Short mmCIF file of C-alpha atoms in Angstrom, two decimals:
data_model
loop_
_atom_site.label_atom_id
_atom_site.label_comp_id
_atom_site.label_asym_id
_atom_site.label_seq_id
_atom_site.Cartn_x
_atom_site.Cartn_y
_atom_site.Cartn_z
CA MET R 10 130.28 95.57 91.65
CA ALA R 11 130.22 98.98 93.56
CA GLU R 12 132.73 101.21 92.39
CA THR R 13 134.02 103.67 95.16
CA PRO R 14 133.24 107.54 93.70
CA ARG R 15 136.38 109.69 94.37
CA THR R 16 134.79 112.69 95.84
CA LEU R 17 131.27 113.60 97.06
CA ARG R 18 131.47 117.65 96.80
CA LEU R 19 128.23 119.15 98.55
CA SER R 20 127.79 122.87 99.35
CA LEU R 21 127.72 123.92 103.45
CA LYS R 22 124.14 124.09 103.30
CA THR R 23 123.36 120.66 102.37
CA ARG R 24 126.00 119.58 104.68
CA LEU R 25 124.42 121.35 107.25
CA LEU R 26 120.55 120.18 106.69
CA LEU R 27 122.06 116.30 105.97
CA ALA R 28 124.14 116.59 109.53
CA ALA R 29 120.86 117.83 111.60
CA HIS R 30 118.50 115.40 109.92
CA SER R 31 121.28 112.28 110.85
CA PHE R 32 121.65 113.95 114.30
CA GLY R 33 117.76 114.04 114.68
CA ILE R 34 117.39 109.98 113.53
CA ARG R 35 120.02 109.20 115.83
CA ALA R 36 118.20 111.52 118.69
CA ALA R 37 115.10 109.44 118.00
CA SER R 38 116.26 105.76 117.50
CA ARG R 39 116.57 103.78 121.25
CA SER R 40 118.94 100.87 121.19
CA ASP R 41 115.54 98.85 121.45
CA HIS R 42 114.77 99.46 118.26
CA THR R 43 111.86 102.04 119.27
CA VAL R 44 111.20 105.38 118.11
CA ILE R 45 111.27 109.10 120.40
CA ARG R 46 108.59 110.62 117.79
CA SER R 47 108.22 113.82 119.97
CA VAL R 48 112.62 114.29 119.46
CA LEU R 49 111.89 113.30 115.77
CA ASN R 50 109.49 115.52 114.81
CA ILE R 51 111.44 118.45 116.43
CA PHE R 52 113.64 117.88 113.07
CA ASP R 53 111.11 116.43 110.68
CA PRO R 54 109.26 119.88 109.74
CA LYS R 55 106.12 119.40 108.23
CA ALA R 56 104.36 121.41 105.59
CA ALA R 57 100.60 122.35 105.41
CA ALA R 58 98.77 121.44 101.79
CA SER R 59 97.71 124.78 100.12
CA ALA R 60 94.48 124.96 97.86
CA LYS R 61 95.77 127.73 97.03
CA PRO R 62 98.63 127.31 94.01
CA ILE R 63 102.36 127.54 95.12
CA ASN R 64 104.83 127.68 92.34
CA GLY R 65 101.44 126.39 90.44
CA VAL R 66 100.66 123.56 92.37
CA SER R 67 97.13 123.01 94.70
CA SER R 68 97.21 120.15 97.20
CA PHE R 69 94.83 118.82 99.67
CA ASP R 70 94.12 116.47 101.63
CA ASN R 71 91.50 113.35 102.44
CA THR R 72 91.48 110.85 105.23
CA ILE R 73 91.09 106.96 104.06
CA ASP R 74 91.06 105.48 107.63
CA PRO R 75 91.50 108.03 110.88
CA THR R 76 92.27 105.07 112.81
CA ARG R 77 95.32 104.01 111.23
CA ASN R 78 96.52 107.31 110.73
CA LEU R 79 95.67 106.73 106.56
CA TRP R 80 95.48 109.58 104.01
CA PHE R 81 96.69 111.30 101.15
CA ARG R 82 98.00 114.28 99.62
CA LEU R 83 97.23 115.18 96.22
CA TYR R 84 99.07 117.62 94.30
CA ALA R 85 97.99 119.04 90.95
CA PRO R 86 99.43 121.34 88.47
CA THR R 87 96.80 124.65 87.95
CA SER R 88 98.69 125.50 84.80
CA THR R 89 96.98 123.29 83.01
CA ALA R 90 93.94 123.45 80.81
CA THR R 91 91.00 121.38 82.71
CA THR R 92 89.99 119.83 79.51
CA ASP R 93 93.58 118.02 79.76
CA ALA R 94 93.85 114.27 81.28
CA LEU R 95 96.54 113.55 83.20
CA PRO R 96 98.31 110.88 84.25
CA VAL R 97 98.43 110.06 88.19
CA ILE R 98 101.14 109.50 90.11
CA ILE R 99 100.98 107.15 93.67
CA PHE R 100 103.84 108.18 95.77
CA PHE R 101 105.21 106.43 98.96
CA HIS R 102 107.91 108.64 100.96
CA GLY R 103 110.76 107.27 101.83
CA GLY R 104 112.59 107.07 105.79
CA GLY R 105 112.91 103.32 106.59
CA PHE R 106 109.40 102.51 107.19
CA ALA R 107 109.80 104.20 110.64
CA PHE R 108 110.65 107.82 109.78
CA MET R 109 108.99 110.75 108.12
CA ALA R 110 105.24 111.05 106.43
CA ALA R 111 103.41 112.37 103.67
CA ASN R 112 103.44 115.92 104.83
CA SER R 113 107.38 116.37 105.53
CA LYS R 114 108.85 119.41 104.23
CA SER R 115 110.93 117.60 101.80
CA PHE R 116 108.23 115.47 100.57
CA ASP R 117 105.85 118.31 99.85
CA VAL R 118 108.78 119.89 98.17
CA LEU R 119 109.52 116.65 95.77
CA CYS R 120 105.81 115.64 94.99
CA ARG R 121 105.14 119.22 94.08
CA ARG R 122 107.78 119.49 91.53
CA LEU R 123 106.81 115.80 90.22
CA ALA R 124 103.27 117.51 89.43
CA ARG R 125 104.60 120.84 88.04
CA GLU R 126 107.62 119.73 85.83
CA ILE R 127 105.55 116.32 84.94
CA ASN R 128 102.34 117.66 84.30
CA ALA R 129 100.99 115.18 86.57
CA VAL R 130 98.46 114.32 89.45
CA VAL R 131 100.92 112.86 92.33
CA ILE R 132 99.12 111.80 95.29
CA SER R 133 101.35 111.38 98.42
CA VAL R 134 100.44 108.57 100.67
CA ASN R 135 100.92 108.27 104.44
CA TYR R 136 101.39 104.94 105.86
CA ARG R 137 101.86 103.56 109.25
CA LEU R 138 105.04 103.41 111.17
CA ALA R 139 106.99 100.90 112.53
CA PRO R 140 108.05 99.77 114.77
CA GLU R 141 104.86 100.94 116.12
CA TYR R 142 103.39 98.87 112.93
CA LYS R 143 105.42 96.22 112.08
CA TYR R 144 105.27 94.64 108.57
CA PRO R 145 102.76 94.10 106.67
CA CYS R 146 100.94 96.84 107.98
CA GLN R 147 102.89 99.31 105.69
CA TYR R 148 101.88 96.99 102.78
CA GLU R 149 98.30 97.05 103.88
CA ASP R 150 98.05 101.00 104.11
CA GLY R 151 99.40 101.26 100.78
CA PHE R 152 97.05 98.34 98.79
CA ASP R 153 93.94 100.04 100.35
CA ALA R 154 95.09 103.41 99.47
CA LEU R 155 95.18 102.07 95.83
CA LYS R 156 91.75 100.52 96.09
CA TYR R 157 90.35 103.84 97.95
CA ILE R 158 92.00 105.77 95.35
CA ASP R 159 90.21 103.71 92.65
CA GLY R 160 86.60 104.08 94.07
CA MET R 161 86.79 107.85 93.83
CA THR R 162 85.05 110.10 91.42
CA PHE R 163 86.84 113.18 92.15
CA GLU R 164 83.72 115.21 91.22
CA ASN R 165 84.51 119.32 91.28
CA PHE R 166 88.16 118.61 91.03
CA PRO R 167 89.82 121.29 89.07
CA ALA R 168 92.22 118.67 87.15
CA ASN R 169 90.99 115.87 84.68
CA LEU R 170 92.65 112.56 86.64
CA ASP R 171 93.37 109.54 84.40
CA LEU R 172 93.60 106.42 86.31
CA GLY R 173 93.58 104.52 83.13
CA ARG R 174 97.75 106.00 83.55
CA CYS R 175 98.38 105.34 86.74
CA PHE R 176 102.10 105.10 87.95
CA ILE R 177 103.39 103.68 91.46
CA ALA R 178 106.58 105.31 92.24
CA GLY R 179 108.19 105.75 95.99
CA ASP R 180 112.04 106.55 97.09
CA SER R 181 114.07 104.27 99.25
CA ALA R 182 111.61 102.75 102.10
CA GLY R 183 108.97 103.54 99.71
CA GLY R 184 110.60 102.26 96.79
CA ASN R 185 110.34 99.12 98.45
CA LEU R 186 106.49 99.28 99.50
CA ALA R 187 105.44 100.42 96.39
CA HIS R 188 107.62 97.34 94.10
CA HIS R 189 105.63 95.26 97.35
CA VAL R 190 102.10 97.13 96.10
CA VAL R 191 102.60 96.63 92.38
CA LEU R 192 102.55 93.16 92.98
CA LYS R 193 99.43 93.19 95.31
CA ALA R 194 97.88 94.98 92.39
CA CYS R 195 99.03 92.71 89.94
CA GLU R 196 96.20 89.62 91.25
CA HIS R 197 93.47 92.42 91.97
CA THR R 198 91.21 93.47 88.97
CA PHE R 199 90.49 97.27 89.30
CA SER R 200 87.80 99.38 87.92
CA ASN R 201 89.58 102.30 86.78
CA ILE R 202 93.16 102.13 87.81
CA LYS R 203 95.35 100.82 85.14
CA ILE R 204 99.04 100.37 86.24
CA LYS R 205 101.77 101.71 83.67
CA GLY R 206 104.99 101.70 85.53
CA LEU R 207 106.66 101.28 88.56
CA ILE R 208 109.46 104.23 89.77
CA ALA R 209 111.84 103.61 92.37
CA MET R 210 114.21 105.91 93.34
CA GLN R 211 116.91 104.69 94.87
CA PRO R 212 114.73 101.66 96.56
CA PHE R 213 115.30 100.39 100.37
CA PHE R 214 116.58 96.51 99.68
CA GLY R 215 118.95 94.07 101.62
CA GLY R 216 119.66 90.76 102.89
CA GLU R 217 122.49 89.23 105.40
CA GLU R 218 125.41 89.31 103.15
CA ARG R 219 127.39 92.81 103.46
CA THR R 220 127.78 94.24 99.60
CA GLU R 221 130.62 95.31 98.50
CA SER R 222 128.82 98.90 98.72
CA GLU R 223 127.72 98.36 102.25
CA ILE R 224 131.28 97.77 102.99
CA LYS R 225 133.12 100.43 101.42
CA LEU R 226 131.32 103.03 101.44
CA VAL R 227 131.41 104.45 105.15
CA GLY R 228 130.92 107.65 106.39
CA VAL R 229 128.84 108.53 103.22
CA PRO R 230 125.53 110.65 104.08
CA LEU R 231 121.93 109.50 105.62
CA ILE R 232 123.03 106.18 105.15
CA SER R 233 125.15 103.38 107.27
CA VAL R 234 124.95 99.41 107.55
CA GLU R 235 124.21 100.38 111.61
CA ARG R 236 120.99 102.72 110.66
CA THR R 237 119.99 100.49 107.58
CA ASP R 238 120.21 97.14 110.28
CA TRP R 239 118.35 98.98 112.56
CA MET R 240 115.09 100.09 110.54
CA TRP R 241 115.14 96.12 109.32
CA LYS R 242 114.96 95.26 112.85
CA ALA R 243 112.39 97.65 113.84
CA PHE R 244 110.35 96.80 110.89
CA LEU R 245 110.55 92.89 110.16
CA PRO R 246 108.46 90.39 112.49
CA GLU R 247 110.04 88.85 115.77
CA GLY R 248 112.49 86.44 114.48
CA SER R 249 112.99 87.41 111.08
CA ASP R 250 116.25 88.08 109.37
CA ARG R 251 117.51 90.22 106.21
CA ASN R 252 116.85 87.32 103.94
CA HIS R 253 112.75 87.62 104.86
CA SER R 254 111.43 88.31 100.70
CA VAL R 255 110.46 91.40 101.30
CA VAL R 256 114.06 92.70 102.26
CA ASN R 257 116.21 89.94 99.70
CA VAL R 258 113.44 90.64 97.11
CA PHE R 259 115.48 87.79 94.70
CA GLY R 260 117.23 86.11 97.53
CA PRO R 261 116.95 82.86 98.84
CA ASN R 262 113.33 83.15 100.34
CA ALA R 263 112.22 85.25 97.03
CA VAL R 264 109.10 84.93 95.52
CA ASP R 265 109.11 83.98 91.49
CA ILE R 266 106.93 86.62 89.83
CA SER R 267 107.90 85.21 86.16
CA GLY R 268 104.24 84.71 85.43
CA VAL R 269 103.07 88.20 87.21
CA LYS R 270 102.03 90.58 85.00
CA PHE R 271 104.36 93.35 86.05
CA PRO R 272 104.64 96.74 84.85
CA ALA R 273 107.48 98.31 83.55
CA THR R 274 110.05 99.75 85.92
CA LEU R 275 111.96 102.97 86.18
CA LEU R 276 114.77 102.24 88.59
CA PHE R 277 117.37 105.15 90.00
CA VAL R 278 121.33 104.14 91.86
CA GLY R 279 123.50 106.44 93.24
CA GLY R 280 127.09 105.71 93.13
CA PHE R 281 127.37 107.13 97.27
CA ASP R 282 124.57 104.61 98.10
CA PRO R 283 125.34 101.98 100.08
CA LEU R 284 122.76 100.27 99.17
CA GLN R 285 123.64 100.90 95.67
CA ASP R 286 124.65 96.60 95.09
CA TRP R 287 121.06 95.62 96.53
CA GLN R 288 119.51 97.96 94.04
CA LYS R 289 121.40 96.58 90.94
CA ARG R 290 120.35 93.07 92.35
CA TYR R 291 117.12 93.87 92.16
CA HIS R 292 117.38 95.27 88.40
CA GLU R 293 119.06 91.61 87.49
CA GLY R 294 116.28 89.77 89.48
CA LEU R 295 113.38 91.65 87.44
CA LYS R 296 115.37 91.12 83.77
CA LYS R 297 115.93 87.25 84.53
CA SER R 298 112.17 87.34 85.83
CA GLY R 299 111.14 88.98 82.05
CA LYS R 300 110.36 92.00 83.37
CA GLU R 301 111.15 95.64 81.62
CA VAL R 302 112.98 97.13 83.95
CA HIS R 303 115.33 100.53 82.56
CA LEU R 304 118.46 101.49 85.19
CA VAL R 305 119.57 105.31 85.61
CA GLU R 306 122.71 105.76 87.52
CA TYR R 307 124.44 108.68 89.08
CA PRO R 308 127.96 108.30 89.90
CA ASN R 309 128.20 111.17 92.20
CA VAL R 310 124.74 111.14 94.45
CA PHE R 311 123.82 109.72 97.86
CA HIS R 312 120.99 108.33 99.35
CA GLY R 313 118.21 110.50 99.25
CA PHE R 314 119.61 113.54 97.34
CA TYR R 315 116.20 114.20 95.51
CA CYS R 316 114.98 115.83 98.92
CA LEU R 317 117.61 118.42 98.56
CA PRO R 318 116.91 119.26 95.17
CA GLU R 319 120.06 121.74 94.65
CA SER R 320 122.13 119.07 92.48
CA PRO R 321 121.64 118.70 88.77
CA GLU R 322 121.44 115.04 89.16
CA PHE R 323 117.73 116.46 90.61
CA SER R 324 116.75 117.88 86.86
CA LEU R 325 117.98 114.98 85.63
CA LEU R 326 115.73 112.49 87.42
CA ILE R 327 112.84 114.97 87.20
CA GLY R 328 113.37 114.28 83.05
CA GLU R 329 114.12 110.62 83.22
CA VAL R 330 110.48 110.30 85.20
CA LYS R 331 108.82 112.44 82.69
CA SER R 332 110.18 110.54 79.94
CA PHE R 333 108.90 106.99 81.62
CA VAL R 334 105.71 108.26 82.06
CA GLN R 335 104.80 110.00 78.42
CA LYS R 336 106.19 107.17 76.75
CA GLN R 337 104.48 104.31 78.78
CA SER R 338 101.21 106.27 78.79
CA SER R 339 101.36 106.34 74.85
CA LEU R 340 101.76 102.44 74.45
CA THR R 341 98.27 100.21 74.05
CA LEU R 342 97.70 97.53 75.32
CA GLY R 343 98.76 95.66 72.05
CA GLU R 344 102.15 97.23 72.53
CA VAL R 345 102.66 95.82 75.73
CA THR R 346 102.02 92.45 75.62
CA THR R 347 104.26 92.59 72.13
CA THR R 348 106.81 94.01 74.18
CA SER R 349 106.94 91.28 76.88
CA ILE R 350 106.86 88.89 74.45
CA LEU R 351 109.50 90.01 72.96
CA LEU R 352 111.62 90.74 76.17
CA LEU R 353 110.76 87.17 77.45
CA TYR R 354 112.31 86.06 73.77
CA LEU R 355 115.21 87.81 74.03
CA ILE R 356 116.39 87.15 77.53
CA GLN R 357 116.21 83.03 76.84
#
């Protein structure tokens, strides 16, 4: 069960940024679960792609389907020799399925730093948003992006990509999206992509029940029960509740994944995140299903802390992701199979 941390210490700059973001979300969110996009755009500054390296990383945008506004931004570290094969991280941004974009400035900064410090190519996917496009549009976009990337040749590209070392990542709603895209990918045969791991940063899960962390953590930055209820209502089909299998993934309507060849998962949880109890249930659900999962808890961070990289935990997160990518990339198929069998034996 969640324990209430004593004090959340934030700088004045961080408090002001969080207050402005929260105000923008509230101002853009109507009571009928629609979004005033013109208002939201004022509080969601965008960053342009830059072929000229910024802090050692170049980026460019690529359109997949203009009718769906489905595209991605690719980040490549420029300090690496072109002969070095780089792992690929396919990233899905957060925002409650209703807000933000792949070119939102906060996610541009995050993905650029991931590419530079992990020494990987990061592909950040822009997908359709609720409530204009409800479930399952976001999952369809995510999986279609994977298939598109799988078929790309990347000719004349300065970095040597290794799609055989591919990781699916996401934060908040993007973490939920990443989970479901990986599940779908487990049923598909790709030409080049081999998914080595899932990186879930404070994924957005929920349910009809009110957990201890949701009840106790009132007034923390960015997330509240009222806001998450609004987001789920905007996202889910009419007549659905929060025990839908895509929300409460190990709840009463859960899909059994024990027989699925699901990759290793790196899961991040924060002590000031009201969603932490759902994330810990996700951790337990993966373990009970016989899946490899590594839980990393930071007691003194709020939901979305990685978008404000002044905290020491941000650097710790980068280090954990780098170690996870290196470890999973080095495993052969035989080692993965042996590890999975051993894991199942220990659980039983």
